Amino acid sequence: KQEVTQIPAALSVPEGENLVLNCSFTDSAIYNLQWFRQDPGKGLTSLLLIQSSQREQTSGRLNASLDKSSGRSTLYIAASQPGDSATYLCAVSAATSGTYKYIFGTGTRLKVLA
Amino acid sequence: SAVISQKPSRDICQRGTSLTIQCQVDSQVTMMFWYRQQPGQSLTLIATANQGSEATYESGFVIDKFPISRPNLTFSTLTVSNMSPEDSSIYLCSVEDEGRNTGELFFGEGSRLTVL
């Protein structure tokens, strides 16, 4: 059974710092890995999608990498800003009973201090 | 990317009542997904709704408690029936990017439900 873990659970950093969020998964047979941002009480915003054949994706100050063999992904945020404060979730898509389903991690709650 | 609208955005309900959440997508999609996020928890898939067929429920979720409708390719509803305080959660509607066939998942703003 696929399990997704995110470390750390919470992180507080000063503005301007570069930071890394970690996501690990137990079964390397994934289709996609996706990173999301969630503001308190709100829905999820898609940040980056890495398909299984890809190693990394970049969008602005965000860079996500994927190492399927080790079951890991990292989300790198450069020059963090207070507006980056949110919960970051990773999710892996894997085949289950003939269809693909996403399994979500528990998230990393990030606070960037001004 | 798909634009997904959910109603209501939040509600406070009494124990024993039912609430229907609506989800509208700006493009036609084959599947729509309903998730639940309990306080402080991650997302759990409730069911997958296909147009023209019964929804497929995940383990631990039943149709009597969470009936789903899917009348067309852009709309779905989820009803939370006979609510108890344990049903207090954010309920989220999502769709995949079927146009580009990437499997990328998009979400609505969620419906925050508090049951007293």
Coordinates of C-alpha atoms in Angstrom, one line a residue, chain A residues 24-108:
Chain A
S24 CA 8.9 10.3 0.4
F25 CA 6.8 7.5 -0.9
T26 CA 7.0 3.7 -0.3
D27 CA 6.2 2.3 -3.8
S28 CA 8.3 3.6 -6.7
A29 CA 5.7 2.5 -9.3
I30 CA 4.1 5.9 -9.6
Y31 CA 2.6 7.7 -12.6
N32 CA 2.9 11.3 -11.5
L33 CA 4.1 13.3 -8.5
Q34 CA 2.4 16.7 -7.9
W35 CA 3.2 19.5 -5.4
F36 CA 0.4 21.7 -4.1
R37 CA 0.0 24.7 -2.0
Q38 CA -2.9 25.1 0.4
D39 CA -3.8 28.3 2.2
P40 CA -5.7 27.9 5.5
G41 CA -9.3 26.7 5.0
K42 CA -8.9 26.8 1.2
G43 CA -8.5 24.5 -1.7
L44 CA -5.3 23.3 -3.3
T45 CA -3.3 25.1 -5.9
S46 CA -1.2 23.1 -8.2
L47 CA 2.4 24.1 -8.2
L48 CA 4.4 21.6 -10.1
L49 CA 3.7 18.2 -11.8
I50 CA 6.5 15.7 -12.4
Q51 CA 5.6 12.8 -14.7
S52 CA 7.3 9.5 -14.0
S53 CA 9.7 9.9 -16.9
Q54 CA 10.9 13.3 -15.7
R55 CA 13.5 14.2 -13.1
E56 CA 12.6 17.7 -12.3
Q57 CA 10.3 20.7 -13.0
T58 CA 10.8 24.4 -12.5
S59 CA 8.4 27.3 -12.1
G60 CA 9.7 30.7 -11.1
R61 CA 11.4 30.3 -7.6
L62 CA 10.2 26.7 -7.3
N63 CA 12.0 23.6 -8.4
A64 CA 10.8 20.1 -7.8
S65 CA 12.9 17.0 -8.3
L66 CA 11.9 13.3 -8.4
D67 CA 14.0 10.2 -7.7
K68 CA 11.7 7.3 -8.2
S69 CA 14.2 4.6 -7.3
S70 CA 14.7 6.1 -3.8
G71 CA 11.1 7.1 -3.4
R72 CA 11.8 10.8 -2.9
S73 CA 10.9 14.2 -4.1
T74 CA 12.1 17.6 -3.0
L75 CA 10.6 21.0 -3.4
Y76 CA 13.1 23.8 -3.4
I77 CA 11.9 27.3 -2.7
A78 CA 14.4 30.0 -3.5
A79 CA 14.5 33.4 -1.7
S80 CA 11.4 32.7 0.4
Q81 CA 8.8 35.5 1.0
P82 CA 6.1 35.9 3.6
G83 CA 3.6 35.2 0.8
D84 CA 5.0 31.7 0.5
S85 CA 3.5 30.9 4.0
A86 CA 1.1 28.0 3.5
T87 CA 0.9 24.3 3.7
Y88 CA 2.7 22.4 1.0
L89 CA 1.4 19.0 0.0
C90 CA 2.8 16.4 -2.3
A91 CA 0.8 13.6 -3.9
V92 CA 1.7 10.6 -6.0
S93 CA -0.5 9.0 -8.6
A94 CA -0.3 5.3 -8.8
A95 CA -2.3 2.5 -10.4
T96 CA -4.9 1.0 -8.1
S97 CA -7.5 -1.6 -9.2
G98 CA -7.1 -0.6 -12.9
T99 CA -7.3 3.1 -12.4
Y100 CA -4.9 5.8 -11.3
K101 CA -5.4 7.5 -7.9
Y102 CA -3.6 10.2 -6.0
I103 CA -2.3 9.5 -2.5
F104 CA -1.5 12.6 -0.5
G105 CA 1.1 13.3 2.1
T106 CA 0.3 15.0 5.4
G107 CA 1.9 18.3 4.3
T108 CA 4.6 20.7 5.5

